Amino acid sequence: VIVLLNGQFLPEEKAVLSVFDRGFLYGDGLFETMRVYGGKPFRWQQHMERLRRGAEFLNLRLPFVPSELRQFAAELVARNGLPEAILRLTLSRGVGPRGYSTKGADKPNLVMTLHPVLAIDPQNPPRWKLITASLRVPAHEKLSTFKTCNKLPQILARTEAESQEADEALLLNTNGDVAEAASSNLFWIEDGKICTTPLASGILAGVTRDVVFEICERLGMRVQEIAIQPETLLQAQGVFLSLSTLGIVEVLKLDDHDLRRSPATEKIRFAYEDLMRNETA
Amino acid sequence: VIVLLNGQFLPEEKAVLSVFDRGFLYGDGLFETMRVYGGKPFRWQQHMERLRRGAEFLNLRLPFVPSELRQFAAELVARNGLPEAILRLTLSRGVGPRGYSTKGADKPNLVMTLHPVLAIDPQNPPRWKLITASLRVPAHEKLSTFKTCNKLPQILARTEAESQEADEALLLNTNGDVAEAASSNLFWIEDGKICTTPLASGILAGVTRDVVFEICERLGMRVQEIAIQPETLLQAQGVFLSLSTLGIVEVLKLDDHDLRRSPATEKIRFAYEDLMRNETA
């Protein structure tokens, strides 16, 4: 496996960082995870735009310009011979003095890694069972909208899901409303509208979430951002998740409740696959 | 500088970790920060006990037994010739497959580093100005009681404090109550009682916070754990912070408000310094 570290392509065993890197010490960094399809990262530009906004919010410097990063990504795919893959880009604040202050930490580290992806059988796509995680995420938190390297709540929630033989965990926020799932945004269908929780619910501003908005517009489906209580979610005409690595994943079960299934989910899933194929062709 | 990495003493430039370490990727780890005084880490056992509980909560394996860790710490102090220092111990989950699931990540990494400490002038100890951070931490969150490597909220809050020329940031929780400060627990004096926020406010279970409880008991001062609104805090007879690196730090100002000062703060601070001197002698 070949890894990109600060502009250098290295075999993975040589891709190492100081134990004083603030990413390791405090999760002081950001990342992006993209689906590489036919050799091309899908929606590269949106991922870079979110990274740029997050870096601005955290006052992190991006050590390369977008065109350099795009070239690095292409070369990483080529060197690894993995045209179907997951690409992860991590930006950490690098080494600085001990403590939470970021003063004196001005040499960020940038890493890109490529990971194998499981091919989806179009006849039998993943359909998931969710459980409700016991922890709560803060509502109205701008930090949550960015993809930061602080992911312990998501790790704990996922672990809880696995311990109950579920695929993914539903996260509620401190108001008791539905936020999102541990690694994905959540959509549901109600009165023929495609609904999802607003950013103010304390959720990640998902790139795939935005792609779903686009698809619905093209398909002439109405979209609504609205808060929802977990009990109400059980009454939805259909529920699905959006995530960069897998696209659209239908939810069949939440805790002990079977959910209804809507043909709209399949329609959006097909449109997503089409879009990915076309844009990366 | 000599660093301990998985039982090996290494010069800092050789103390490196894989870019696939989950501490770097997700902040998937825990740490402890201790004051080393006269060559001995103060309250080593309480720090190890919190680490042990946190590791249990996160299902992280501690790769060394307590007596080994204690010996590593002593040797690290000796090799660096730094009997007055801050010792940081970090435990990360190590390398595992991509994604939030912890499955397959079973080789944790353990790091100890030693950092210089500024000597406190007993005649002129630090006294701080606080500002109220604009972000909110979740109330009632068990994860917050442990010292995890997810510290972006604290980093943002500290950065906000620095931008207003303050020393530290006060964190409120999602209920609007006072939680703690970015790197310290908070105490105030009211009707002659020493008060602090309860763990349910979403705070770290501070080792120094527990030491303050002990000291108050010895001094015959009553202690109360109670939630408080930020407005009420302004009326307190005195306010101070507790943190392992500096001990007791009086707060002089919160945002634009001068705070009252109580002789109890100095009493507790002296008792703390005494205790540290005696226990490490």
Coordinates of C-alpha atoms in Angstrom, one line a residue:
Chain A
V1 CA 0.0 0.0 0.0
I2 CA 1.3 3.4 -1.0
V3 CA 0.4 6.4 1.2
L4 CA 0.7 10.2 0.5
L5 CA 2.3 12.1 3.4
N6 CA 3.0 15.8 2.9
G7 CA 3.4 15.5 -0.8
Q8 CA 5.6 12.3 -0.7
F9 CA 4.4 8.9 -1.8
L10 CA 5.6 6.3 0.7
P11 CA 5.2 2.7 1.5
E12 CA 2.7 2.4 4.4
E13 CA 5.4 1.3 6.9
K14 CA 7.3 4.5 6.3
A15 CA 4.2 6.7 6.5
V16 CA 4.6 7.8 10.1
L17 CA 4.0 10.9 12.2
S18 CA 5.5 12.3 15.4
V19 CA 3.8 11.3 18.7
F20 CA 3.6 15.1 19.2
D21 CA 1.2 15.6 16.3
R22 CA -1.9 17.3 17.6
G23 CA -4.1 15.0 15.6
F24 CA -2.9 12.2 17.7
L25 CA -2.9 14.2 21.0
Y26 CA -6.3 15.9 20.7
G27 CA -8.0 14.9 17.5
D28 CA -7.0 18.4 16.3
G29 CA -7.7 17.9 12.6
L30 CA -10.2 17.3 9.8
F31 CA -10.8 14.6 7.3
E32 CA -12.8 13.7 4.2
T33 CA -13.8 10.3 2.9
M34 CA -14.6 9.9 -0.8
R35 CA -15.7 7.1 -3.1
V36 CA -13.3 6.6 -5.9
Y37 CA -15.3 5.3 -8.9
G38 CA -13.6 4.3 -12.2
G39 CA -10.5 5.9 -10.9
K40 CA -12.1 9.3 -10.0
P41 CA -13.1 10.6 -6.6
F42 CA -16.9 11.4 -6.8
R43 CA -17.8 14.9 -5.9
W44 CA -14.1 15.8 -5.2
Q45 CA -14.9 19.5 -5.3
Q46 CA -17.6 19.5 -2.7
H47 CA -15.4 17.5 -0.3
M48 CA -12.6 20.0 -0.8
E49 CA -15.0 22.9 -0.2
R50 CA -16.2 21.4 3.1
L51 CA -12.5 20.8 4.1
R52 CA -11.7 24.4 3.2
R53 CA -14.6 25.7 5.3
G54 CA -13.6 23.4 8.2
A55 CA -10.0 24.5 8.0
E56 CA -11.1 28.1 8.1
F57 CA -13.3 27.5 11.2
L58 CA -10.5 25.7 13.0
N59 CA -7.8 28.1 11.7
L60 CA -5.9 25.3 10.1
R61 CA -3.7 26.0 7.1
L62 CA -4.1 23.8 4.0
P63 CA -0.5 23.1 2.9
F64 CA -1.4 22.5 -0.7
V65 CA -3.6 24.2 -3.3
P66 CA -6.6 22.3 -4.6
S67 CA -5.1 21.4 -8.0
E68 CA -2.1 19.9 -6.2
L69 CA -4.4 17.8 -4.0
R70 CA -6.4 16.7 -7.0
Q71 CA -3.2 15.5 -8.7
F72 CA -2.0 13.7 -5.6
A73 CA -5.3 11.9 -5.4
A74 CA -5.0 10.7 -9.0
E75 CA -1.4 9.6 -8.6
L76 CA -2.3 7.7 -5.4
V77 CA -5.1 5.8 -7.2
A78 CA -2.7 5.0 -10.1
R79 CA 0.2 4.0 -7.8
N80 CA -2.0 1.6 -5.8
G81 CA -3.8 0.3 -8.9
L82 CA -7.1 0.8 -7.1
P83 CA -9.7 2.5 -9.3
E84 CA -12.5 1.3 -7.1
A85 CA -11.7 2.5 -3.6
I86 CA -12.3 4.8 -0.6
L87 CA -10.0 7.8 -0.5
R88 CA -9.3 9.4 2.9
L89 CA -7.7 12.7 3.2
T90 CA -6.6 13.8 6.7
L91 CA -5.4 17.3 7.7
S92 CA -3.9 17.7 11.2
R93 CA -2.5 20.7 12.9
G94 CA 0.9 19.1 13.3
V95 CA 3.3 19.4 16.2
G96 CA 3.0 22.2 18.7
P97 CA 3.7 23.0 22.3
R98 CA 1.8 20.9 24.9
G99 CA -1.7 22.2 25.8
Y100 CA -4.9 23.2 24.0
S101 CA -3.6 26.5 22.7
T102 CA -2.7 26.2 19.0
K103 CA 0.0 28.9 19.2
G104 CA 3.3 27.7 17.7
A105 CA 1.6 24.8 15.7
D106 CA 2.0 26.0 12.2
K107 CA 3.2 23.0 10.3
P108 CA 0.1 21.0 9.4
N109 CA 0.3 17.4 8.2
L110 CA -1.6 16.2 5.2
V111 CA -2.2 12.5 4.6
M112 CA -4.0 10.6 1.8
T113 CA -4.7 6.9 2.0
L114 CA -6.6 4.5 -0.2
H115 CA -8.8 1.7 1.1
P116 CA -10.5 -1.2 -0.7
V117 CA -14.2 -0.9 -1.2
L118 CA -16.8 -3.7 -1.2
A119 CA -18.6 -3.8 -4.5
I120 CA -22.4 -3.4 -4.1
D121 CA -24.5 -6.1 -5.8
P122 CA -27.1 -3.9 -7.6
Q123 CA -29.7 -6.6 -7.1
N124 CA -29.0 -6.8 -3.4
P125 CA -27.8 -3.5 -2.0
P126 CA -27.1 -3.2 1.7
R127 CA -30.2 -2.6 3.8
W128 CA -29.6 -1.8 7.4
K129 CA -31.0 -2.3 10.9
L130 CA -30.4 0.7 13.2
I131 CA -30.5 1.0 17.0
T132 CA -30.8 4.2 18.9
A133 CA -27.5 5.1 20.6
S134 CA -27.7 5.9 24.3
L135 CA -25.4 8.9 24.0
R136 CA -26.6 12.3 22.9
V137 CA -24.9 14.8 20.5
P138 CA -25.1 18.6 21.2
A139 CA -27.8 20.4 19.2
H140 CA -26.9 23.7 17.5
E141 CA -23.2 23.0 17.4
K142 CA -21.4 24.5 14.4
L143 CA -18.3 22.3 15.1
S144 CA -20.5 19.2 14.3
T145 CA -21.2 20.3 10.8
F146 CA -17.5 19.7 9.9
K147 CA -15.8 16.4 9.5
T148 CA -13.4 16.6 12.5
C149 CA -11.1 14.0 13.8
N150 CA -13.1 13.9 17.1
K151 CA -15.1 10.8 16.5
L152 CA -15.4 9.0 19.8
P153 CA -19.2 9.6 20.1
Q154 CA -19.6 7.9 16.7
I155 CA -17.2 5.1 17.6
L156 CA -19.1 4.5 20.9
A157 CA -22.5 4.5 19.0
R158 CA -21.2 2.1 16.4
T159 CA -19.9 -0.2 19.0
E160 CA -23.3 -0.1 20.7
A161 CA -24.9 -1.0 17.4
E162 CA -22.6 -3.9 16.8
S163 CA -23.2 -5.2 20.3
Q164 CA -26.9 -5.4 19.4
E165 CA -26.2 -7.0 16.0
A166 CA -27.3 -3.8 14.2
D167 CA -25.5 -2.2 11.3
E168 CA -25.6 1.4 12.4
A169 CA -26.6 3.7 15.3
L170 CA -29.1 6.5 15.3
L171 CA -27.9 9.5 17.2
L172 CA -30.3 11.8 19.1
N173 CA -29.3 15.3 20.1
T174 CA -29.5 16.9 23.6
N175 CA -33.0 18.1 22.8
G176 CA -34.1 14.5 22.3
D177 CA -34.6 15.1 18.5
V178 CA -33.2 12.9 15.8
A179 CA -29.8 14.1 14.6
E180 CA -28.2 11.6 12.2
A181 CA -26.6 8.2 12.2
A182 CA -23.0 7.6 13.3
S183 CA -21.6 7.6 9.8
S184 CA -24.4 8.9 7.7
N185 CA -27.2 11.5 7.4
L186 CA -30.8 10.4 7.7
F187 CA -33.7 10.9 5.4
W188 CA -37.4 9.9 5.7
I189 CA -40.4 10.1 3.5
E190 CA -43.6 11.8 4.8
D191 CA -46.6 12.9 2.7
G192 CA -44.6 12.2 -0.4
K193 CA -41.9 14.7 0.7
I194 CA -38.2 13.7 1.2
C195 CA -37.4 15.0 4.7
T196 CA -34.1 15.3 6.5
T197 CA -32.9 16.9 9.8
P198 CA -31.6 20.5 9.6
L199 CA -27.9 21.3 10.3
A200 CA -29.1 22.9 13.6
S201 CA -29.9 19.4 14.9
G202 CA -26.2 19.0 15.4
I203 CA -25.4 17.0 12.2
L204 CA -22.5 16.8 9.7
A205 CA -23.1 18.8 6.6
G206 CA -22.8 15.7 4.4
V207 CA -21.7 15.9 0.8
T208 CA -24.0 13.0 -0.1
R209 CA -26.8 14.8 1.7
D210 CA -26.4 17.7 -0.7
V211 CA -26.3 15.2 -3.6
V212 CA -29.7 13.8 -2.4
F213 CA -31.1 17.4 -2.5
E214 CA -29.9 17.8 -6.1
I215 CA -31.3 14.4 -7.1
C216 CA -34.7 15.2 -5.6
E217 CA -34.8 18.5 -7.4
R218 CA -34.1 16.7 -10.7
L219 CA -36.7 14.1 -10.0
G220 CA -39.3 16.7 -9.0
M221 CA -39.5 15.5 -5.5
R222 CA -40.0 18.0 -2.7
V223 CA -37.4 18.2 0.0
Q224 CA -37.8 19.5 3.5
E225 CA -35.3 20.1 6.4
I226 CA -37.2 19.6 9.6
A227 CA -36.6 18.4 13.2
I228 CA -38.2 15.1 14.1
Q229 CA -38.8 13.1 17.2
P230 CA -37.7 9.4 17.2
E231 CA -41.3 8.2 17.7
T232 CA -42.5 10.1 14.7
L233 CA -39.7 8.6 12.6
L234 CA -41.3 5.2 13.1
Q235 CA -44.4 6.4 11.2
A236 CA -42.5 7.5 8.1
Q237 CA -43.3 6.0 4.7
G238 CA -39.7 5.1 4.3
V239 CA -36.3 5.8 5.9
F240 CA -32.8 5.9 4.3
L241 CA -29.3 7.0 5.0
S242 CA -26.8 8.9 2.8
L243 CA -23.0 8.4 3.1
S244 CA -20.1 9.0 0.7
T245 CA -18.8 5.5 0.9
L246 CA -22.0 3.6 0.1
G247 CA -24.4 6.2 -1.3
I248 CA -28.0 5.5 -0.4
V249 CA -28.8 2.8 2.2
E250 CA -32.4 1.9 3.0
V251 CA -33.2 1.4 6.7
L252 CA -35.4 -1.6 7.4
K253 CA -35.5 -1.6 11.2
L254 CA -35.1 0.9 14.0
D255 CA -34.6 -0.8 17.4
D256 CA -37.4 -3.4 17.5
H257 CA -39.7 -1.7 15.0
D258 CA -40.0 -2.7 11.4
L259 CA -40.1 0.4 9.2
R260 CA -42.3 1.0 6.2
R261 CA -40.6 1.0 2.7
S262 CA -41.1 3.5 0.0
P263 CA -40.4 3.1 -3.7
A264 CA -38.9 6.6 -3.5
T265 CA -35.9 5.2 -1.7
E266 CA -35.1 2.9 -4.7
K267 CA -35.7 5.7 -7.1
I268 CA -33.2 8.0 -5.3
R269 CA -30.7 5.2 -5.0
F270 CA -30.8 4.4 -8.7
A271 CA -30.5 8.1 -9.5
Y272 CA -27.5 8.4 -7.2
E273 CA -25.7 5.4 -8.8
D274 CA -26.4 6.9 -12.3
L275 CA -25.1 10.2 -11.3
M276 CA -21.9 8.7 -9.9
R277 CA -21.4 6.6 -13.0
N278 CA -22.0 9.6 -15.4
E279 CA -19.9 12.1 -13.5
T280 CA -16.9 9.9 -13.2
A281 CA -17.1 8.5 -16.8
Chain B
V1 CA 14.1 14.8 24.6
I2 CA 13.5 11.1 25.3
V3 CA 10.0 9.6 24.8
L4 CA 8.5 6.3 25.9
L5 CA 6.7 4.5 23.1
N6 CA 5.3 1.0 23.8
G7 CA 7.9 0.3 26.4
Q8 CA 10.9 1.6 24.5
F9 CA 12.8 4.8 25.3
L10 CA 13.5 6.7 22.1
P11 CA 14.8 10.1 21.0
E12 CA 11.8 12.2 20.0
E13 CA 12.6 12.2 16.3
K14 CA 12.2 8.4 16.4
A15 CA 9.0 8.4 18.4
V16 CA 6.6 8.0 15.5
L17 CA 3.3 6.3 14.8
S18 CA 1.6 5.0 11.8
V19 CA -0.7 7.4 10.0
F20 CA -3.3 4.6 10.4
D21 CA -3.3 4.9 14.2
R22 CA -6.9 5.5 15.2
G23 CA -5.7 8.2 17.7
F24 CA -4.6 10.2 14.7
L25 CA -7.7 9.3 12.6
Y26 CA -10.5 9.7 15.1
G27 CA -9.0 10.8 18.4
D28 CA -9.7 7.2 19.5
G29 CA -7.7 7.3 22.7
L30 CA -7.3 8.6 26.3
F31 CA -4.7 10.6 28.1
E32 CA -3.5 11.8 31.5
T33 CA -1.5 14.8 32.4
M34 CA 0.3 14.8 35.7
R35 CA 2.5 17.3 37.6
V36 CA 5.9 15.7 38.3
Y37 CA 7.2 17.3 41.5
G38 CA 10.6 16.5 43.0
G39 CA 10.8 13.7 40.4
K40 CA 7.5 12.1 41.4
P41 CA 4.2 12.3 39.6
F42 CA 1.6 13.7 42.0
R43 CA -1.4 11.6 42.5
W44 CA -0.2 9.0 40.1
Q45 CA -2.6 6.4 41.4
Q46 CA -5.8 8.5 40.8
H47 CA -4.7 9.3 37.3
M48 CA -4.1 5.6 36.6
E49 CA -7.5 4.8 38.1
R50 CA -9.3 7.3 35.8
L51 CA -7.3 6.0 32.8
R52 CA -8.4 2.4 33.8
R53 CA -12.0 3.4 34.0
G54 CA -11.9 5.3 30.7
A55 CA -10.2 2.4 29.0
E56 CA -12.9 0.1 30.3
F57 CA -15.6 2.5 29.0
L58 CA -14.0 2.7 25.6
N59 CA -13.1 -1.0 25.6
L60 CA -9.4 -0.1 25.2
R61 CA -6.8 -2.5 26.4
L62 CA -4.0 -1.2 28.7
P63 CA -0.9 -2.9 27.3
F64 CA 1.1 -2.6 30.6
V65 CA 0.3 -3.3 34.2
P66 CA 0.3 -0.3 36.6
S67 CA 3.7 -1.2 38.2
E68 CA 5.3 -1.3 34.8
L69 CA 3.8 2.1 33.9
R70 CA 5.0 3.6 37.2
Q71 CA 8.5 2.4 36.5
F72 CA 8.4 3.8 32.9
A73 CA 7.4 7.1 34.3
A74 CA 10.3 7.1 36.8
E75 CA 12.8 6.2 34.2
L76 CA 11.5 8.8 31.8
V77 CA 12.0 11.5 34.4
A78 CA 15.5 10.2 35.1
R79 CA 16.5 9.9 31.5
N80 CA 15.3 13.4 30.7
G81 CA 16.8 14.9 33.9
L82 CA 13.5 16.7 34.5
P83 CA 12.3 16.3 38.1
E84 CA 10.0 19.3 37.7
A85 CA 7.8 18.6 34.7
I86 CA 4.5 17.7 33.2
L87 CA 4.1 14.1 32.3
R88 CA 1.6 13.1 29.6
L89 CA 0.5 9.5 29.1
T90 CA -1.5 8.8 25.9
L91 CA -3.2 5.5 25.1
S92 CA -4.6 5.1 21.6
R93 CA -6.4 2.2 20.0
G94 CA -3.7 1.7 17.5
V95 CA -4.1 0.6 13.9
G96 CA -7.3 -1.0 12.6
P97 CA -9.5 -1.2 9.5
R98 CA -11.0 2.1 8.1
G99 CA -14.2 3.2 9.8
Y100 CA -15.7 3.8 13.2
S101 CA -16.0 0.1 14.1
T102 CA -13.2 -0.9 16.5
K103 CA -13.1 -4.5 15.3
G104 CA -9.7 -5.7 14.4
A105 CA -7.9 -2.9 16.3
D106 CA -6.3 -4.7 19.1
K107 CA -2.8 -3.4 19.3
P108 CA -3.0 -0.2 21.4
N109 CA -0.2 2.3 21.5
L110 CA 1.1 3.8 24.7
V111 CA 3.2 6.9 24.8
M112 CA 4.7 8.9 27.6
T113 CA 6.2 12.3 27.1
L114 CA 7.8 14.8 29.5
H115 CA 7.3 18.6 29.2
P116 CA 9.0 21.5 31.0
V117 CA 6.9 23.3 33.6
L118 CA 6.9 26.9 34.5
A119 CA 7.8 27.4 38.1
I120 CA 5.1 29.2 40.1
D121 CA 6.3 32.2 42.1
P122 CA 4.6 31.5 45.5
Q123 CA 4.3 35.3 46.1
N124 CA 2.7 35.8 42.7
P125 CA 0.8 32.8 41.5
P126 CA -1.2 32.9 38.2
R127 CA -4.6 34.6 38.5
W128 CA -6.8 34.3 35.5
K129 CA -9.3 36.2 33.4
L130 CA -12.0 34.0 31.9
I131 CA -14.3 34.5 29.0
T132 CA -17.5 32.5 28.3
A133 CA -16.9 30.3 25.2
S134 CA -19.6 30.5 22.6
L135 CA -19.8 26.7 22.0
R136 CA -21.8 24.4 24.4
V137 CA -20.8 21.0 25.7
P138 CA -23.4 18.3 26.1
A139 CA -24.9 17.9 29.6
H140 CA -25.3 14.4 31.1
E141 CA -22.6 12.8 28.9
K142 CA -20.6 10.1 30.5
L143 CA -18.0 10.2 27.8
S144 CA -17.1 13.8 29.0
T145 CA -16.1 12.5 32.4
F146 CA -13.1 10.7 30.9
K147 CA -10.0 12.5 29.5
T148 CA -10.4 11.5 25.9
C149 CA -8.3 12.6 22.9
N150 CA -11.4 14.4 21.5
K151 CA -10.4 17.9 22.5
L152 CA -11.5 20.2 19.7
P153 CA -14.2 21.9 21.7
Q154 CA -11.6 22.8 24.3
I155 CA -9.1 23.9 21.6
L156 CA -11.8 26.2 20.1
A157 CA -12.7 27.6 23.4
R158 CA -9.1 28.3 24.3
T159 CA -8.5 29.9 21.0
E160 CA -11.6 32.1 21.6
A161 CA -10.2 33.1 25.0
E162 CA -6.8 34.0 23.5
S163 CA -8.4 36.1 20.9
Q164 CA -10.0 38.2 23.7
E165 CA -6.7 38.3 25.7
A166 CA -8.1 36.0 28.4
D167 CA -6.3 33.1 30.0
E168 CA -9.0 30.5 29.9
A169 CA -12.6 29.8 28.6
L170 CA -15.6 29.0 30.7
L171 CA -17.7 26.3 29.1
L172 CA -21.5 26.2 29.4
N173 CA -23.5 23.0 28.7
T174 CA -26.4 22.5 26.4
N175 CA -28.8 23.3 29.3
G176 CA -27.1 26.8 29.7
D177 CA -25.6 25.8 33.0
V178 CA -21.9 26.3 33.9
A179 CA -19.9 23.1 33.1
E180 CA -16.2 23.7 33.7
A181 CA -13.3 25.6 32.0
A182 CA -11.5 24.3 28.9
S183 CA -8.6 22.8 30.8
S184 CA -9.8 22.9 34.4
N185 CA -12.7 22.3 36.8
L186 CA -14.5 25.2 38.4
F187 CA -15.2 26.0 42.0
W188 CA -16.9 28.9 43.7
I189 CA -17.6 30.0 47.2
E190 CA -21.1 30.7 48.4
D191 CA -22.4 31.1 52.0
G192 CA -19.0 29.9 53.2
K193 CA -19.4 26.6 51.2
I194 CA -17.0 25.4 48.5
C195 CA -19.2 24.6 45.5
T196 CA -18.5 22.9 42.2
T197 CA -20.6 21.6 39.3
P198 CA -21.7 17.9 39.4
L199 CA -20.4 15.4 36.9
A200 CA -23.9 15.4 35.3
S201 CA -23.1 19.0 34.1
G202 CA -20.9 17.3 31.4
I203 CA -17.5 17.8 33.0
L204 CA -14.3 15.9 33.3
A205 CA -13.9 13.9 36.6
G206 CA -10.8 15.9 37.5
V207 CA -8.2 14.4 39.7
T208 CA -7.3 17.8 41.2
R209 CA -11.1 18.3 41.7
D210 CA -11.0 15.2 44.0
V211 CA -8.0 16.6 45.7
V212 CA -9.8 19.8 46.5
F213 CA -12.6 17.7 48.0
E214 CA -10.1 16.0 50.3
I215 CA -8.5 19.3 51.3
C216 CA -11.8 20.9 52.1
E217 CA -12.7 17.9 54.3
R218 CA -9.4 18.2 56.2
L219 CA -9.8 22.0 56.6
G220 CA -13.4 21.5 57.8
M221 CA -14.9 23.3 54.9
R222 CA -18.2 22.2 53.5
V223 CA -18.3 21.1 49.9
Q224 CA -21.4 21.0 47.6
E225 CA -21.8 19.7 44.1
I226 CA -24.5 21.8 42.5
A227 CA -25.5 23.2 39.1
I228 CA -25.1 27.0 38.6
Q229 CA -26.2 29.5 36.0
P230 CA -23.5 31.8 34.7
E231 CA -25.2 34.9 36.1
T232 CA -25.2 33.4 39.6
L233 CA -21.5 32.7 39.3
L234 CA -20.9 36.4 39.1
Q235 CA -22.3 36.8 42.7
A236 CA -20.0 34.2 44.2
Q237 CA -17.7 35.2 47.1
G238 CA -14.8 33.8 45.1
V239 CA -14.1 31.6 42.1
F240 CA -11.1 29.3 41.4
L241 CA -10.1 26.6 39.0
S242 CA -8.4 23.2 39.6
L243 CA -6.1 21.6 37.2
S244 CA -3.3 19.0 37.5
T245 CA -0.6 21.1 35.8
L246 CA -1.0 24.3 37.9
G247 CA -3.1 23.2 40.9
I248 CA -5.4 26.0 42.2
V249 CA -5.8 29.1 40.1
E250 CA -7.9 32.0 41.3
V251 CA -10.2 33.7 38.8
L252 CA -10.3 37.4 38.9
K253 CA -12.5 38.2 36.0
L254 CA -15.3 36.6 33.9
D255 CA -16.0 38.4 30.7
D256 CA -16.3 42.0 31.7
H257 CA -17.1 41.4 35.3
D258 CA -14.7 41.6 38.2
L259 CA -15.2 38.7 40.6
R260 CA -15.1 38.9 44.3
R261 CA -12.1 37.3 46.1
S262 CA -12.3 35.0 49.0
P263 CA -9.5 34.2 51.5
A264 CA -10.7 30.6 51.2
T265 CA -9.1 30.4 47.7
E266 CA -5.7 31.1 49.1
K267 CA -6.2 28.7 52.0
I268 CA -7.0 25.9 49.6
R269 CA -4.2 26.8 47.3
F270 CA -1.6 26.7 50.1
A271 CA -3.0 23.4 51.4
Y272 CA -2.8 22.0 47.9
E273 CA 0.9 23.0 47.5
D274 CA 1.6 21.6 51.0
L275 CA 0.0 18.3 50.1
M276 CA 1.9 18.0 46.8
R277 CA 5.2 18.8 48.6
N278 CA 4.5 16.3 51.4
E279 CA 3.3 13.4 49.3
T280 CA 6.1 13.6 46.8
A281 CA 8.8 14.1 49.4

